Amino acid sequence: MIVGQEVTAAMRLQDLYYGNIIPCQHDVRKDSDYAKQSLELLKMCDTLEKRLSTDDKKLLNDITDMQGMLSETMAAESYIQGFRDCAELIIDVMFGSSENLK
């Protein structure tokens, strides 16, 4: 039987296995630098949109949507690569060889 912290760890591993953990979808603290910069970006986009024609607004929205998708893809790829790097390090520590040690 799994109890206490082991339950939480097992559930996190299960969530990871089934793809329920998405690295780009974490809550952000409202007072963080990220939240402040995000709000500033939104304000700048709103200011720019007021100056643009309907076609230009659509283009700006398409550009910002694509930038968001690229950022999310890069974050996910970096997350995956981090796991690969960690697994490689663990394998090297467990099974690696050294010229100085038996």
PDB file of N, CA and C in Angstrom:
ATOM      1  N   MET A   1       0.832  -1.179   0.000  1.00  0.00           N
ATOM      2  CA  MET A   1       0.000   0.000   0.000  1.00  0.00           C
ATOM      3  C   MET A   1       0.882   1.251   0.000  1.00  0.00           C
ATOM      4  N   ILE A   2       0.499   2.230  -0.782  1.00  0.00           N
ATOM      5  CA  ILE A   2       1.240   3.482  -0.883  1.00  0.00           C
ATOM      6  C   ILE A   2       0.570   4.507   0.021  1.00  0.00           C
ATOM      7  N   VAL A   3       1.372   5.195   0.859  1.00  0.00           N
ATOM      8  CA  VAL A   3       0.810   6.175   1.789  1.00  0.00           C
ATOM      9  C   VAL A   3       1.596   7.474   1.757  1.00  0.00           C
ATOM     10  N   GLY A   4       0.977   8.549   2.307  1.00  0.00           N
ATOM     11  CA  GLY A   4       1.659   9.828   2.515  1.00  0.00           C
ATOM     12  C   GLY A   4       2.240  10.436   1.257  1.00  0.00           C
ATOM     13  N   GLN A   5       3.493  10.864   1.365  1.00  0.00           N
ATOM     14  CA  GLN A   5       4.173  11.515   0.248  1.00  0.00           C
ATOM     15  C   GLN A   5       4.349  10.582  -0.936  1.00  0.00           C
ATOM     16  N   GLU A   6       4.404   9.267  -0.663  1.00  0.00           N
ATOM     17  CA  GLU A   6       4.545   8.307  -1.749  1.00  0.00           C
ATOM     18  C   GLU A   6       3.335   8.346  -2.680  1.00  0.00           C
ATOM     19  N   VAL A   7       2.153   8.600  -2.123  1.00  0.00           N
ATOM     20  CA  VAL A   7       0.934   8.699  -2.932  1.00  0.00           C
ATOM     21  C   VAL A   7       1.068   9.869  -3.899  1.00  0.00           C
ATOM     22  N   THR A   8       1.493  11.021  -3.380  1.00  0.00           N
ATOM     23  CA  THR A   8       1.658  12.203  -4.219  1.00  0.00           C
ATOM     24  C   THR A   8       2.678  11.942  -5.324  1.00  0.00           C
ATOM     25  N   ALA A   9       3.806  11.343  -4.979  1.00  0.00           N
ATOM     26  CA  ALA A   9       4.842  11.053  -5.972  1.00  0.00           C
ATOM     27  C   ALA A   9       4.332  10.073  -7.022  1.00  0.00           C
ATOM     28  N   ALA A  10       3.618   9.041  -6.577  1.00  0.00           N
ATOM     29  CA  ALA A  10       3.077   8.054  -7.515  1.00  0.00           C
ATOM     30  C   ALA A  10       2.056   8.700  -8.445  1.00  0.00           C
ATOM     31  N   MET A  11       1.239   9.599  -7.893  1.00  0.00           N
ATOM     32  CA  MET A  11       0.232  10.269  -8.718  1.00  0.00           C
ATOM     33  C   MET A  11       0.914  11.190  -9.729  1.00  0.00           C
ATOM     34  N   ARG A  12       1.973  11.879  -9.329  1.00  0.00           N
ATOM     35  CA  ARG A  12       2.694  12.753 -10.257  1.00  0.00           C
ATOM     36  C   ARG A  12       3.308  11.918 -11.383  1.00  0.00           C
ATOM     37  N   LEU A  13       3.873  10.771 -11.053  1.00  0.00           N
ATOM     38  CA  LEU A  13       4.444   9.904 -12.080  1.00  0.00           C
ATOM     39  C   LEU A  13       3.356   9.395 -13.021  1.00  0.00           C
ATOM     40  N   GLN A  14       2.202   9.057 -12.464  1.00  0.00           N
ATOM     41  CA  GLN A  14       1.085   8.602 -13.286  1.00  0.00           C
ATOM     42  C   GLN A  14       0.613   9.737 -14.200  1.00  0.00           C
ATOM     43  N   ASP A  15       0.498  10.941 -13.650  1.00  0.00           N
ATOM     44  CA  ASP A  15       0.109  12.093 -14.468  1.00  0.00           C
ATOM     45  C   ASP A  15       1.112  12.325 -15.586  1.00  0.00           C
ATOM     46  N   LEU A  16       2.384  12.217 -15.270  1.00  0.00           N
ATOM     47  CA  LEU A  16       3.428  12.393 -16.279  1.00  0.00           C
ATOM     48  C   LEU A  16       3.311  11.323 -17.366  1.00  0.00           C
ATOM     49  N   TYR A  17       3.118  10.079 -16.949  1.00  0.00           N
ATOM     50  CA  TYR A  17       3.007   8.970 -17.896  1.00  0.00           C
ATOM     51  C   TYR A  17       1.845   9.166 -18.862  1.00  0.00           C
ATOM     52  N   TYR A  18       0.701   9.600 -18.333  1.00  0.00           N
ATOM     53  CA  TYR A  18      -0.488   9.764 -19.158  1.00  0.00           C
ATOM     54  C   TYR A  18      -0.580  11.123 -19.845  1.00  0.00           C
ATOM     55  N   GLY A  19       0.458  11.932 -19.720  1.00  0.00           N
ATOM     56  CA  GLY A  19       0.486  13.218 -20.413  1.00  0.00           C
ATOM     57  C   GLY A  19      -0.388  14.282 -19.779  1.00  0.00           C
ATOM     58  N   ASN A  20      -0.694  14.112 -18.491  1.00  0.00           N
ATOM     59  CA  ASN A  20      -1.538  15.085 -17.809  1.00  0.00           C
ATOM     60  C   ASN A  20      -0.752  16.272 -17.258  1.00  0.00           C
ATOM     61  N   ILE A  21       0.549  16.202 -17.308  1.00  0.00           N
ATOM     62  CA  ILE A  21       1.384  17.318 -16.871  1.00  0.00           C
ATOM     63  C   ILE A  21       1.891  18.013 -18.119  1.00  0.00           C
ATOM     64  N   ILE A  22       1.515  19.257 -18.265  1.00  0.00           N
ATOM     65  CA  ILE A  22       1.927  20.042 -19.426  1.00  0.00           C
ATOM     66  C   ILE A  22       2.798  21.179 -18.906  1.00  0.00           C
ATOM     67  N   PRO A  23       4.090  21.178 -19.250  1.00  0.00           N
ATOM     68  CA  PRO A  23       5.014  22.132 -18.649  1.00  0.00           C
ATOM     69  C   PRO A  23       4.653  23.594 -18.878  1.00  0.00           C
ATOM     70  N   CYS A  24       3.952  23.903 -19.922  1.00  0.00           N
ATOM     71  CA  CYS A  24       3.629  25.297 -20.231  1.00  0.00           C
ATOM     72  C   CYS A  24       2.357  25.769 -19.554  1.00  0.00           C
ATOM     73  N   GLN A  25       1.697  24.916 -18.825  1.00  0.00           N
ATOM     74  CA  GLN A  25       0.424  25.291 -18.224  1.00  0.00           C
ATOM     75  C   GLN A  25       0.494  25.272 -16.702  1.00  0.00           C
ATOM     76  N   HIS A  26       1.345  26.108 -16.172  1.00  0.00           N
ATOM     77  CA  HIS A  26       1.434  26.263 -14.725  1.00  0.00           C
ATOM     78  C   HIS A  26       0.935  27.648 -14.356  1.00  0.00           C
ATOM     79  N   ASP A  27       0.349  27.758 -13.181  1.00  0.00           N
ATOM     80  CA  ASP A  27      -0.116  29.057 -12.702  1.00  0.00           C
ATOM     81  C   ASP A  27       1.079  29.956 -12.424  1.00  0.00           C
ATOM     82  N   VAL A  28       0.872  31.237 -12.660  1.00  0.00           N
ATOM     83  CA  VAL A  28       1.922  32.227 -12.442  1.00  0.00           C
ATOM     84  C   VAL A  28       1.494  33.136 -11.300  1.00  0.00           C
ATOM     85  N   ARG A  29       2.418  33.424 -10.392  1.00  0.00           N
ATOM     86  CA  ARG A  29       2.110  34.347  -9.296  1.00  0.00           C
ATOM     87  C   ARG A  29       1.822  35.725  -9.868  1.00  0.00           C
ATOM     88  N   LYS A  30       0.793  36.377  -9.343  1.00  0.00           N
ATOM     89  CA  LYS A  30       0.374  37.679  -9.863  1.00  0.00           C
ATOM     90  C   LYS A  30       1.418  38.759  -9.640  1.00  0.00           C
ATOM     91  N   ASP A  31       2.281  38.600  -8.646  1.00  0.00           N
ATOM     92  CA  ASP A  31       3.288  39.617  -8.355  1.00  0.00           C
ATOM     93  C   ASP A  31       4.654  39.289  -8.964  1.00  0.00           C
ATOM     94  N   SER A  32       4.722  38.254  -9.803  1.00  0.00           N
ATOM     95  CA  SER A  32       6.001  37.855 -10.388  1.00  0.00           C
ATOM     96  C   SER A  32       6.413  38.788 -11.529  1.00  0.00           C
ATOM     97  N   ASP A  33       7.696  38.758 -11.872  1.00  0.00           N
ATOM     98  CA  ASP A  33       8.196  39.540 -13.001  1.00  0.00           C
ATOM     99  C   ASP A  33       7.500  39.123 -14.294  1.00  0.00           C
ATOM    100  N   TYR A  34       7.267  37.820 -14.431  1.00  0.00           N
ATOM    101  CA  TYR A  34       6.602  37.309 -15.636  1.00  0.00           C
ATOM    102  C   TYR A  34       5.216  37.927 -15.783  1.00  0.00           C
ATOM    103  N   ALA A  35       4.450  37.940 -14.696  1.00  0.00           N
ATOM    104  CA  ALA A  35       3.089  38.490 -14.741  1.00  0.00           C
ATOM    105  C   ALA A  35       3.118  39.975 -15.071  1.00  0.00           C
ATOM    106  N   LYS A  36       4.048  40.710 -14.474  1.00  0.00           N
ATOM    107  CA  LYS A  36       4.158  42.147 -14.731  1.00  0.00           C
ATOM    108  C   LYS A  36       4.529  42.419 -16.189  1.00  0.00           C
ATOM    109  N   GLN A  37       5.490  41.661 -16.714  1.00  0.00           N
ATOM    110  CA  GLN A  37       5.908  41.848 -18.103  1.00  0.00           C
ATOM    111  C   GLN A  37       4.808  41.443 -19.073  1.00  0.00           C
ATOM    112  N   SER A  38       4.076  40.402 -18.730  1.00  0.00           N
ATOM    113  CA  SER A  38       2.967  39.961 -19.569  1.00  0.00           C
ATOM    114  C   SER A  38       1.885  41.033 -19.652  1.00  0.00           C
ATOM    115  N   LEU A  39       1.576  41.644 -18.516  1.00  0.00           N
ATOM    116  CA  LEU A  39       0.595  42.719 -18.487  1.00  0.00           C
ATOM    117  C   LEU A  39       1.062  43.915 -19.315  1.00  0.00           C
ATOM    118  N   GLU A  40       2.326  44.253 -19.210  1.00  0.00           N
ATOM    119  CA  GLU A  40       2.885  45.360 -19.990  1.00  0.00           C
ATOM    120  C   GLU A  40       2.806  45.056 -21.495  1.00  0.00           C
ATOM    121  N   LEU A  41       3.083  43.818 -21.872  1.00  0.00           N
ATOM    122  CA  LEU A  41       2.982  43.417 -23.279  1.00  0.00           C
ATOM    123  C   LEU A  41       1.548  43.559 -23.776  1.00  0.00           C
ATOM    124  N   LEU A  42       0.589  43.133 -22.983  1.00  0.00           N
ATOM    125  CA  LEU A  42      -0.816  43.263 -23.370  1.00  0.00           C
ATOM    126  C   LEU A  42      -1.207  44.724 -23.565  1.00  0.00           C
ATOM    127  N   LYS A  43      -0.730  45.578 -22.686  1.00  0.00           N
ATOM    128  CA  LYS A  43      -1.022  47.011 -22.816  1.00  0.00           C
ATOM    129  C   LYS A  43      -0.437  47.569 -24.112  1.00  0.00           C
ATOM    130  N   MET A  44       0.790  47.171 -24.439  1.00  0.00           N
ATOM    131  CA  MET A  44       1.420  47.646 -25.672  1.00  0.00           C
ATOM    132  C   MET A  44       0.660  47.150 -26.899  1.00  0.00           C
ATOM    133  N   CYS A  45       0.219  45.883 -26.873  1.00  0.00           N
ATOM    134  CA  CYS A  45      -0.543  45.334 -27.996  1.00  0.00           C
ATOM    135  C   CYS A  45      -1.876  46.069 -28.149  1.00  0.00           C
ATOM    136  N   ASP A  46      -2.533  46.365 -27.044  1.00  0.00           N
ATOM    137  CA  ASP A  46      -3.793  47.118 -27.106  1.00  0.00           C
ATOM    138  C   ASP A  46      -3.578  48.500 -27.714  1.00  0.00           C
ATOM    139  N   THR A  47      -2.502  49.174 -27.307  1.00  0.00           N
ATOM    140  CA  THR A  47      -2.184  50.497 -27.850  1.00  0.00           C
ATOM    141  C   THR A  47      -1.943  50.414 -29.352  1.00  0.00           C
ATOM    142  N   LEU A  48      -1.191  49.392 -29.761  1.00  0.00           N
ATOM    143  CA  LEU A  48      -0.899  49.233 -31.186  1.00  0.00           C
ATOM    144  C   LEU A  48      -2.162  48.888 -31.969  1.00  0.00           C
ATOM    145  N   GLU A  49      -2.997  48.006 -31.427  1.00  0.00           N
ATOM    146  CA  GLU A  49      -4.219  47.612 -32.130  1.00  0.00           C
ATOM    147  C   GLU A  49      -5.131  48.797 -32.415  1.00  0.00           C
ATOM    148  N   LYS A  50      -5.156  49.764 -31.535  1.00  0.00           N
ATOM    149  CA  LYS A  50      -5.999  50.946 -31.734  1.00  0.00           C
ATOM    150  C   LYS A  50      -5.549  51.761 -32.939  1.00  0.00           C
ATOM    151  N   ARG A  51      -4.298  51.611 -33.321  1.00  0.00           N
ATOM    152  CA  ARG A  51      -3.749  52.368 -34.453  1.00  0.00           C
ATOM    153  C   ARG A  51      -3.844  51.613 -35.780  1.00  0.00           C
ATOM    154  N   LEU A  52      -4.241  50.356 -35.727  1.00  0.00           N
ATOM    155  CA  LEU A  52      -4.190  49.510 -36.916  1.00  0.00           C
ATOM    156  C   LEU A  52      -5.541  49.357 -37.596  1.00  0.00           C
ATOM    157  N   SER A  53      -5.469  49.062 -38.898  1.00  0.00           N
ATOM    158  CA  SER A  53      -6.683  48.733 -39.643  1.00  0.00           C
ATOM    159  C   SER A  53      -7.132  47.323 -39.253  1.00  0.00           C
ATOM    160  N   THR A  54      -8.301  46.932 -39.700  1.00  0.00           N
ATOM    161  CA  THR A  54      -8.838  45.605 -39.388  1.00  0.00           C
ATOM    162  C   THR A  54      -7.907  44.504 -39.892  1.00  0.00           C
ATOM    163  N   ASP A  55      -7.416  44.643 -41.133  1.00  0.00           N
ATOM    164  CA  ASP A  55      -6.493  43.636 -41.685  1.00  0.00           C
ATOM    165  C   ASP A  55      -5.190  43.585 -40.897  1.00  0.00           C
ATOM    166  N   ASP A  56      -4.688  44.750 -40.505  1.00  0.00           N
ATOM    167  CA  ASP A  56      -3.450  44.799 -39.731  1.00  0.00           C
ATOM    168  C   ASP A  56      -3.634  44.184 -38.341  1.00  0.00           C
ATOM    169  N   LYS A  57      -4.821  44.381 -37.741  1.00  0.00           N
ATOM    170  CA  LYS A  57      -5.116  43.782 -36.446  1.00  0.00           C
ATOM    171  C   LYS A  57      -5.109  42.260 -36.549  1.00  0.00           C
ATOM    172  N   LYS A  58      -5.705  41.756 -37.622  1.00  0.00           N
ATOM    173  CA  LYS A  58      -5.728  40.302 -37.832  1.00  0.00           C
ATOM    174  C   LYS A  58      -4.311  39.772 -37.979  1.00  0.00           C
ATOM    175  N   LEU A  59      -3.488  40.479 -38.756  1.00  0.00           N
ATOM    176  CA  LEU A  59      -2.099  40.059 -38.936  1.00  0.00           C
ATOM    177  C   LEU A  59      -1.354  40.083 -37.602  1.00  0.00           C
ATOM    178  N   LEU A  60      -1.534  41.127 -36.814  1.00  0.00           N
ATOM    179  CA  LEU A  60      -0.888  41.207 -35.501  1.00  0.00           C
ATOM    180  C   LEU A  60      -1.333  40.049 -34.613  1.00  0.00           C
ATOM    181  N   ASN A  61      -2.621  39.748 -34.597  1.00  0.00           N
ATOM    182  CA  ASN A  61      -3.118  38.626 -33.803  1.00  0.00           C
ATOM    183  C   ASN A  61      -2.537  37.304 -34.274  1.00  0.00           C
ATOM    184  N   ASP A  62      -2.432  37.123 -35.590  1.00  0.00           N
ATOM    185  CA  ASP A  62      -1.838  35.896 -36.130  1.00  0.00           C
ATOM    186  C   ASP A  62      -0.367  35.777 -35.717  1.00  0.00           C
ATOM    187  N   ILE A  63       0.346  36.899 -35.762  1.00  0.00           N
ATOM    188  CA  ILE A  63       1.764  36.904 -35.379  1.00  0.00           C
ATOM    189  C   ILE A  63       1.918  36.572 -33.896  1.00  0.00           C
ATOM    190  N   THR A  64       1.125  37.204 -33.043  1.00  0.00           N
ATOM    191  CA  THR A  64       1.247  36.944 -31.605  1.00  0.00           C
ATOM    192  C   THR A  64       0.811  35.519 -31.248  1.00  0.00           C
ATOM    193  N   ASP A  65      -0.209  34.997 -31.941  1.00  0.00           N
ATOM    194  CA  ASP A  65      -0.613  33.603 -31.720  1.00  0.00           C
ATOM    195  C   ASP A  65       0.506  32.644 -32.101  1.00  0.00           C
ATOM    196  N   MET A  66       1.140  32.897 -33.243  1.00  0.00           N
ATOM    197  CA  MET A  66       2.229  32.033 -33.704  1.00  0.00           C
ATOM    198  C   MET A  66       3.414  32.119 -32.745  1.00  0.00           C
ATOM    199  N   GLN A  67       3.713  33.324 -32.252  1.00  0.00           N
ATOM    200  CA  GLN A  67       4.807  33.482 -31.297  1.00  0.00           C
ATOM    201  C   GLN A  67       4.512  32.704 -30.020  1.00  0.00           C
ATOM    202  N   GLY A  68       3.266  32.738 -29.579  1.00  0.00           N
ATOM    203  CA  GLY A  68       2.873  31.970 -28.397  1.00  0.00           C
ATOM    204  C   GLY A  68       3.039  30.471 -28.617  1.00  0.00           C
ATOM    205  N   MET A  69       2.633  29.990 -29.786  1.00  0.00           N
ATOM    206  CA  MET A  69       2.787  28.562 -30.089  1.00  0.00           C
ATOM    207  C   MET A  69       4.256  28.172 -30.153  1.00  0.00           C
ATOM    208  N   LEU A  70       5.086  29.042 -30.741  1.00  0.00           N
ATOM    209  CA  LEU A  70       6.521  28.760 -30.806  1.00  0.00           C
ATOM    210  C   LEU A  70       7.137  28.713 -29.415  1.00  0.00           C
ATOM    211  N   SER A  71       6.739  29.640 -28.563  1.00  0.00           N
ATOM    212  CA  SER A  71       7.257  29.666 -27.192  1.00  0.00           C
ATOM    213  C   SER A  71       6.840  28.409 -26.430  1.00  0.00           C
ATOM    214  N   GLU A  72       5.591  28.005 -26.599  1.00  0.00           N
ATOM    215  CA  GLU A  72       5.105  26.800 -25.928  1.00  0.00           C
ATOM    216  C   GLU A  72       5.830  25.559 -26.427  1.00  0.00           C
ATOM    217  N   THR A  73       6.049  25.478 -27.736  1.00  0.00           N
ATOM    218  CA  THR A  73       6.767  24.341 -28.303  1.00  0.00           C
ATOM    219  C   THR A  73       8.201  24.296 -27.780  1.00  0.00           C
ATOM    220  N   MET A  74       8.864  25.454 -27.721  1.00  0.00           N
ATOM    221  CA  MET A  74      10.234  25.496 -27.232  1.00  0.00           C
ATOM    222  C   MET A  74      10.306  25.106 -25.760  1.00  0.00           C
ATOM    223  N   ALA A  75       9.357  25.571 -24.964  1.00  0.00           N
ATOM    224  CA  ALA A  75       9.334  25.205 -23.543  1.00  0.00           C
ATOM    225  C   ALA A  75       9.136  23.704 -23.375  1.00  0.00           C
ATOM    226  N   ALA A  76       8.234  23.124 -24.150  1.00  0.00           N
ATOM    227  CA  ALA A  76       7.988  21.679 -24.071  1.00  0.00           C
ATOM    228  C   ALA A  76       9.212  20.895 -24.516  1.00  0.00           C
ATOM    229  N   GLU A  77       9.849  21.326 -25.589  1.00  0.00           N
ATOM    230  CA  GLU A  77      11.059  20.644 -26.081  1.00  0.00           C
ATOM    231  C   GLU A  77      12.191  20.742 -25.055  1.00  0.00           C
ATOM    232  N   SER A  78      12.334  21.894 -24.422  1.00  0.00           N
ATOM    233  CA  SER A  78      13.365  22.069 -23.394  1.00  0.00           C
ATOM    234  C   SER A  78      13.082  21.188 -22.186  1.00  0.00           C
ATOM    235  N   TYR A  79      11.823  21.065 -21.825  1.00  0.00           N
ATOM    236  CA  TYR A  79      11.404  20.212 -20.713  1.00  0.00           C
ATOM    237  C   TYR A  79      11.768  18.753 -21.017  1.00  0.00           C
ATOM    238  N   ILE A  80      11.452  18.318 -22.207  1.00  0.00           N
ATOM    239  CA  ILE A  80      11.768  16.946 -22.629  1.00  0.00           C
ATOM    240  C   ILE A  80      13.275  16.731 -22.643  1.00  0.00           C
ATOM    241  N   GLN A  81      14.013  17.689 -23.182  1.00  0.00           N
ATOM    242  CA  GLN A  81      15.465  17.561 -23.249  1.00  0.00           C
ATOM    243  C   GLN A  81      16.066  17.505 -21.845  1.00  0.00           C
ATOM    244  N   GLY A  82      15.481  18.248 -20.918  1.00  0.00           N
ATOM    245  CA  GLY A  82      15.944  18.195 -19.530  1.00  0.00           C
ATOM    246  C   GLY A  82      15.820  16.798 -18.948  1.00  0.00           C
ATOM    247  N   PHE A  83      14.712  16.117 -19.233  1.00  0.00           N
ATOM    248  CA  PHE A  83      14.550  14.738 -18.780  1.00  0.00           C
ATOM    249  C   PHE A  83      15.587  13.831 -19.439  1.00  0.00           C
ATOM    250  N   ARG A  84      15.835  14.025 -20.716  1.00  0.00           N
ATOM    251  CA  ARG A  84      16.831  13.203 -21.411  1.00  0.00           C
ATOM    252  C   ARG A  84      18.221  13.424 -20.828  1.00  0.00           C
ATOM    253  N   ASP A  85      18.568  14.680 -20.574  1.00  0.00           N
ATOM    254  CA  ASP A  85      19.876  14.984 -19.997  1.00  0.00           C
ATOM    255  C   ASP A  85      20.015  14.355 -18.614  1.00  0.00           C
ATOM    256  N   CYS A  86      18.945  14.442 -17.808  1.00  0.00           N
ATOM    257  CA  CYS A  86      18.958  13.860 -16.468  1.00  0.00           C
ATOM    258  C   CYS A  86      19.096  12.341 -16.541  1.00  0.00           C
ATOM    259  N   ALA A  87      18.356  11.699 -17.440  1.00  0.00           N
ATOM    260  CA  ALA A  87      18.442  10.243 -17.590  1.00  0.00           C
ATOM    261  C   ALA A  87      19.846   9.835 -18.018  1.00  0.00           C
ATOM    262  N   GLU A  88      20.439  10.590 -18.926  1.00  0.00           N
ATOM    263  CA  GLU A  88      21.804  10.286 -19.368  1.00  0.00           C
ATOM    264  C   GLU A  88      22.789  10.414 -18.211  1.00  0.00           C
ATOM    265  N   LEU A  89      22.614  11.428 -17.389  1.00  0.00           N
ATOM    266  CA  LEU A  89      23.471  11.626 -16.225  1.00  0.00           C
ATOM    267  C   LEU A  89      23.305  10.476 -15.229  1.00  0.00           C
ATOM    268  N   ILE A  90      22.071  10.066 -14.988  1.00  0.00           N
ATOM    269  CA  ILE A  90      21.819   8.961 -14.062  1.00  0.00           C
ATOM    270  C   ILE A  90      22.459   7.680 -14.580  1.00  0.00           C
ATOM    271  N   ILE A  91      22.301   7.404 -15.858  1.00  0.00           N
ATOM    272  CA  ILE A  91      22.896   6.196 -16.444  1.00  0.00           C
ATOM    273  C   ILE A  91      24.409   6.242 -16.323  1.00  0.00           C
ATOM    274  N   ASP A  92      24.998   7.407 -16.579  1.00  0.00           N
ATOM    275  CA  ASP A  92      26.452   7.544 -16.473  1.00  0.00           C
ATOM    276  C   ASP A  92      26.914   7.325 -15.039  1.00  0.00           C
ATOM    277  N   VAL A  93      26.174   7.876 -14.071  1.00  0.00           N
ATOM    278  CA  VAL A  93      26.544   7.710 -12.666  1.00  0.00           C
ATOM    279  C   VAL A  93      26.408   6.248 -12.249  1.00  0.00           C
ATOM    280  N   MET A  94      25.323   5.601 -12.670  1.00  0.00           N
ATOM    281  CA  MET A  94      25.074   4.221 -12.254  1.00  0.00           C
ATOM    282  C   MET A  94      25.977   3.203 -12.960  1.00  0.00           C
ATOM    283  N   PHE A  95      26.189   3.396 -14.258  1.00  0.00           N
ATOM    284  CA  PHE A  95      26.848   2.356 -15.039  1.00  0.00           C
ATOM    285  C   PHE A  95      28.110   2.822 -15.751  1.00  0.00           C
ATOM    286  N   GLY A  96      28.448   4.111 -15.599  1.00  0.00           N
ATOM    287  CA  GLY A  96      29.631   4.638 -16.270  1.00  0.00           C
ATOM    288  C   GLY A  96      30.905   4.019 -15.739  1.00  0.00           C
ATOM    289  N   SER A  97      31.957   4.172 -16.485  1.00  0.00           N
ATOM    290  CA  SER A  97      33.235   3.602 -16.058  1.00  0.00           C
ATOM    291  C   SER A  97      34.256   4.722 -15.930  1.00  0.00           C
ATOM    292  N   SER A  98      35.287   4.442 -15.178  1.00  0.00           N
ATOM    293  CA  SER A  98      36.373   5.389 -14.987  1.00  0.00           C
ATOM    294  C   SER A  98      37.680   4.647 -15.184  1.00  0.00           C
ATOM    295  N   GLU A  99      38.643   5.318 -15.748  1.00  0.00           N
ATOM    296  CA  GLU A  99      39.959   4.681 -15.940  1.00  0.00           C
ATOM    297  C   GLU A  99      40.652   4.469 -14.593  1.00  0.00           C
ATOM    298  N   ASN A 100      40.235   5.226 -13.567  1.00  0.00           N
ATOM    299  CA  ASN A 100      40.895   5.170 -12.279  1.00  0.00           C
ATOM    300  C   ASN A 100      40.226   4.239 -11.275  1.00  0.00           C
ATOM    301  N   LEU A 101      38.986   3.831 -11.563  1.00  0.00           N
ATOM    302  CA  LEU A 101      38.249   2.990 -10.620  1.00  0.00           C
ATOM    303  C   LEU A 101      37.835   1.683 -11.257  1.00  0.00           C
ATOM    304  N   LYS A 102      37.702   0.653 -10.413  1.00  0.00           N
ATOM    305  CA  LYS A 102      37.266  -0.651 -10.924  1.00  0.00           C
ATOM    306  C   LYS A 102      35.774  -0.705 -10.955  1.00  0.00           C
TER     307      LYS A 102
END
